[in-house]
Amino acid sequence: MDDLNDNSSKTTFYVESLPDRIKRFAWLIIVIALVIGGIVIWSRIGSGARSAMDHAKDIRLAMKMVAVEYYGGKRSIYDPSTESGMTDEALAKIGNVVPIKGEIVLTGWDDEKNIPLSFTYREGRYLVEYRDIGTGDGTYGMNGDWSVYYNFKVLEYTAGD
């Protein structure tokens, strides 16, 4: 039987040096910072997307309100010949009802129900698309599909110098 107290033991213990401890601690801090940074960035993007969609929903409701006024005069706010898809007067009235922080492009209008079928709203880096296939009953509910995109510039090429 071997004596455990004998100095001829082949068991050696590794004692971590101070620089190795500092390196391990630094890597741990970096990983934690990256995870927390990713969570913060993702939540900011999500929060901004919800805010942009809320503004777009308010704009859709304002479009319907202004359209009721135009309907009384047998006119429509939809004007496909303009860049925004609406008459300038209608766009100004919508801006009086709700604050418009971006740009609206009305791409489809249901003349029968007097509601928007599709439009896009760009606010900063967010693009909100609304699409309704015409199955809605025209009530104040949100009958269509909403999509929110977040974009950033990947590449830019400018001609010249």
mmCIF file of C-alpha atoms in Angstrom:
data_model
loop_
_atom_site.group_PDB
_atom_site.id
_atom_site.type_symbol
_atom_site.label_atom_id
_atom_site.label_comp_id
_atom_site.label_asym_id
_atom_site.label_seq_id
_atom_site.Cartn_x
_atom_site.Cartn_y
_atom_site.Cartn_z
ATOM 1 C CA MET A 1 0.000 0.000 0.000
ATOM 2 C CA ASP A 2 1.291 3.453 -0.914
ATOM 3 C CA ASP A 3 1.583 6.088 1.684
ATOM 4 C CA LEU A 4 -0.370 9.202 0.711
ATOM 5 C CA ASN A 5 1.919 11.470 2.660
ATOM 6 C CA ASP A 6 4.947 10.414 0.732
ATOM 7 C CA ASN A 7 6.680 13.216 -1.184
ATOM 8 C CA SER A 8 7.132 10.999 -4.224
ATOM 9 C CA SER A 9 3.532 11.643 -5.283
ATOM 10 C CA LYS A 10 3.012 12.397 -8.933
ATOM 11 C CA THR A 11 0.040 14.677 -8.340
ATOM 12 C CA THR A 12 0.797 18.282 -9.136
ATOM 13 C CA PHE A 13 -1.470 21.235 -8.675
ATOM 14 C CA TYR A 14 -1.669 24.128 -11.083
ATOM 15 C CA VAL A 15 -1.852 27.532 -9.483
ATOM 16 C CA GLU A 16 -3.322 30.103 -11.831
ATOM 17 C CA SER A 17 -1.177 33.152 -12.194
ATOM 18 C CA LEU A 18 -2.509 36.685 -11.798
ATOM 19 C CA PRO A 19 -2.223 37.554 -15.538
ATOM 20 C CA ASP A 20 -4.231 34.436 -16.434
ATOM 21 C CA ARG A 21 -6.956 35.406 -13.956
ATOM 22 C CA ILE A 22 -7.085 38.911 -15.401
ATOM 23 C CA LYS A 23 -7.388 37.533 -18.962
ATOM 24 C CA ARG A 24 -10.232 35.208 -17.997
ATOM 25 C CA PHE A 25 -12.029 38.029 -16.151
ATOM 26 C CA ALA A 26 -11.568 40.386 -19.150
ATOM 27 C CA TRP A 27 -13.036 37.791 -21.544
ATOM 28 C CA LEU A 28 -15.975 37.269 -19.220
ATOM 29 C CA ILE A 29 -16.634 41.025 -19.084
ATOM 30 C CA ILE A 30 -16.421 41.282 -22.895
ATOM 31 C CA VAL A 31 -18.904 38.426 -23.411
ATOM 32 C CA ILE A 32 -21.337 39.885 -20.869
ATOM 33 C CA ALA A 33 -21.052 43.344 -22.492
ATOM 34 C CA LEU A 34 -21.734 41.886 -25.948
ATOM 35 C CA VAL A 35 -24.796 39.991 -24.742
ATOM 36 C CA ILE A 36 -26.201 42.992 -22.892
ATOM 37 C CA GLY A 37 -25.405 45.282 -25.846
ATOM 38 C CA GLY A 38 -27.209 42.934 -28.227
ATOM 39 C CA ILE A 39 -30.267 42.820 -25.990
ATOM 40 C CA VAL A 40 -30.331 46.625 -25.672
ATOM 41 C CA ILE A 41 -29.980 47.163 -29.438
ATOM 42 C CA TRP A 42 -32.661 44.576 -30.234
ATOM 43 C CA SER A 43 -35.089 46.092 -27.729
ATOM 44 C CA ARG A 44 -34.494 49.622 -29.092
ATOM 45 C CA ILE A 45 -35.212 48.422 -32.635
ATOM 46 C CA GLY A 46 -38.356 46.648 -31.433
ATOM 47 C CA SER A 47 -39.525 49.681 -29.496
ATOM 48 C CA GLY A 48 -38.988 51.975 -32.484
ATOM 49 C CA ALA A 49 -40.844 49.526 -34.735
ATOM 50 C CA ARG A 50 -43.855 49.473 -32.408
ATOM 51 C CA SER A 51 -43.823 53.275 -32.269
ATOM 52 C CA ALA A 52 -43.689 53.581 -36.072
ATOM 53 C CA MET A 53 -46.543 51.093 -36.439
ATOM 54 C CA ASP A 54 -48.629 53.007 -33.884
ATOM 55 C CA HIS A 55 -48.099 56.192 -35.902
ATOM 56 C CA ALA A 56 -49.071 54.359 -39.102
ATOM 57 C CA LYS A 57 -52.263 53.058 -37.451
ATOM 58 C CA ASP A 58 -53.126 56.602 -36.406
ATOM 59 C CA ILE A 59 -52.495 57.781 -39.968
ATOM 60 C CA ARG A 60 -54.785 55.045 -41.335
ATOM 61 C CA LEU A 61 -57.536 56.204 -38.997
ATOM 62 C CA ALA A 62 -56.938 59.842 -40.015
ATOM 63 C CA MET A 63 -57.158 58.825 -43.683
ATOM 64 C CA LYS A 64 -60.555 57.291 -43.008
ATOM 65 C CA MET A 65 -61.731 60.409 -41.145
ATOM 66 C CA VAL A 66 -60.608 62.764 -43.903
ATOM 67 C CA ALA A 67 -62.088 60.408 -46.510
ATOM 68 C CA VAL A 68 -65.511 60.751 -44.851
ATOM 69 C CA GLU A 69 -65.281 64.517 -45.275
ATOM 70 C CA TYR A 70 -64.262 64.125 -48.907
ATOM 71 C CA TYR A 71 -67.025 61.583 -49.492
ATOM 72 C CA GLY A 72 -69.593 64.233 -48.555
ATOM 73 C CA GLY A 73 -68.249 66.375 -51.394
ATOM 74 C CA LYS A 74 -68.206 63.374 -53.777
ATOM 75 C CA ARG A 75 -64.413 63.465 -53.963
ATOM 76 C CA SER A 76 -61.666 61.056 -52.976
ATOM 77 C CA ILE A 77 -58.399 61.609 -51.161
ATOM 78 C CA TYR A 78 -56.765 59.092 -53.517
ATOM 79 C CA ASP A 79 -54.853 60.686 -56.388
ATOM 80 C CA PRO A 80 -52.498 58.214 -58.090
ATOM 81 C CA SER A 81 -50.892 60.972 -60.161
ATOM 82 C CA THR A 82 -49.147 62.464 -57.119
ATOM 83 C CA GLU A 83 -46.036 61.163 -55.408
ATOM 84 C CA SER A 84 -47.860 60.508 -52.134
ATOM 85 C CA GLY A 85 -50.911 58.981 -53.783
ATOM 86 C CA MET A 86 -53.151 61.619 -52.178
ATOM 87 C CA THR A 87 -54.213 65.122 -52.985
ATOM 88 C CA ASP A 88 -52.063 67.774 -51.320
ATOM 89 C CA GLU A 89 -55.102 69.124 -49.502
ATOM 90 C CA ALA A 90 -55.931 65.665 -48.091
ATOM 91 C CA LEU A 91 -52.343 65.158 -46.972
ATOM 92 C CA ALA A 92 -52.435 68.521 -45.167
ATOM 93 C CA LYS A 93 -55.727 67.612 -43.476
ATOM 94 C CA ILE A 94 -54.323 64.284 -42.340
ATOM 95 C CA GLY A 95 -51.349 66.194 -40.942
ATOM 96 C CA ASN A 96 -53.776 68.389 -38.980
ATOM 97 C CA VAL A 97 -55.466 65.337 -37.457
ATOM 98 C CA VAL A 98 -52.297 63.434 -36.482
ATOM 99 C CA PRO A 99 -48.648 64.484 -36.467
ATOM 100 C CA ILE A 100 -46.845 63.007 -39.466
ATOM 101 C CA LYS A 101 -43.197 62.327 -38.633
ATOM 102 C CA GLY A 102 -42.386 60.596 -41.896
ATOM 103 C CA GLU A 103 -43.597 60.169 -45.419
ATOM 104 C CA ILE A 104 -46.795 58.438 -46.541
ATOM 105 C CA VAL A 105 -47.427 56.807 -49.909
ATOM 106 C CA LEU A 106 -50.994 55.655 -50.514
ATOM 107 C CA THR A 107 -50.860 52.838 -53.067
ATOM 108 C CA GLY A 108 -54.388 51.445 -53.018
ATOM 109 C CA TRP A 109 -57.840 52.807 -52.210
ATOM 110 C CA ASP A 110 -61.264 51.146 -52.002
ATOM 111 C CA ASP A 111 -63.727 53.641 -53.481
ATOM 112 C CA GLU A 112 -66.711 51.542 -52.430
ATOM 113 C CA LYS A 113 -65.885 51.345 -48.726
ATOM 114 C CA ASN A 114 -63.827 54.545 -48.734
ATOM 115 C CA ILE A 115 -60.872 52.985 -46.920
ATOM 116 C CA PRO A 116 -57.174 52.558 -47.736
ATOM 117 C CA LEU A 117 -56.261 49.160 -49.170
ATOM 118 C CA SER A 118 -52.526 49.660 -48.999
ATOM 119 C CA PHE A 119 -50.036 52.316 -48.046
ATOM 120 C CA THR A 120 -46.488 52.671 -46.794
ATOM 121 C CA TYR A 121 -45.229 54.942 -44.067
ATOM 122 C CA ARG A 122 -41.513 55.629 -43.631
ATOM 123 C CA GLU A 123 -40.332 57.095 -40.338
ATOM 124 C CA GLY A 124 -36.572 57.282 -39.994
ATOM 125 C CA ARG A 125 -35.138 53.801 -40.523
ATOM 126 C CA TYR A 126 -38.525 52.114 -40.202
ATOM 127 C CA LEU A 127 -40.835 51.266 -43.078
ATOM 128 C CA VAL A 128 -44.401 50.268 -42.230
ATOM 129 C CA GLU A 129 -46.521 48.570 -44.892
ATOM 130 C CA TYR A 130 -50.263 48.136 -44.616
ATOM 131 C CA ARG A 131 -52.098 45.763 -46.951
ATOM 132 C CA ASP A 132 -55.780 44.892 -46.994
ATOM 133 C CA ILE A 133 -57.132 42.503 -49.601
ATOM 134 C CA GLY A 134 -60.560 44.095 -49.416
ATOM 135 C CA THR A 135 -62.182 41.560 -47.098
ATOM 136 C CA GLY A 136 -62.552 44.047 -44.281
ATOM 137 C CA ASP A 137 -65.925 45.582 -43.533
ATOM 138 C CA GLY A 138 -64.575 49.126 -43.388
ATOM 139 C CA THR A 139 -65.062 49.449 -39.642
ATOM 140 C CA TYR A 140 -62.582 51.101 -37.333
ATOM 141 C CA GLY A 141 -60.770 47.829 -36.656
ATOM 142 C CA MET A 142 -57.480 47.012 -38.333
ATOM 143 C CA ASN A 143 -58.588 44.542 -40.980
ATOM 144 C CA GLY A 144 -55.364 44.302 -42.946
ATOM 145 C CA ASP A 145 -51.840 43.041 -42.477
ATOM 146 C CA TRP A 146 -49.076 45.190 -41.037
ATOM 147 C CA SER A 147 -45.360 44.711 -41.690
ATOM 148 C CA VAL A 148 -42.564 46.780 -40.176
ATOM 149 C CA TYR A 149 -39.061 46.766 -41.639
ATOM 150 C CA TYR A 150 -35.862 48.190 -40.200
ATOM 151 C CA ASN A 151 -33.190 49.132 -42.676
ATOM 152 C CA PHE A 152 -29.701 50.466 -42.708
ATOM 153 C CA LYS A 153 -27.286 51.417 -45.422
ATOM 154 C CA VAL A 154 -25.066 48.555 -46.504
ATOM 155 C CA LEU A 155 -23.443 50.109 -49.537
ATOM 156 C CA GLU A 156 -23.436 53.510 -51.153
ATOM 157 C CA TYR A 157 -21.977 54.372 -54.502
ATOM 158 C CA THR A 158 -21.795 57.954 -55.704
ATOM 159 C CA ALA A 159 -20.558 58.963 -59.096
ATOM 160 C CA GLY A 160 -18.040 61.756 -59.296
ATOM 161 C CA ASP A 161 -14.888 62.495 -57.370
#
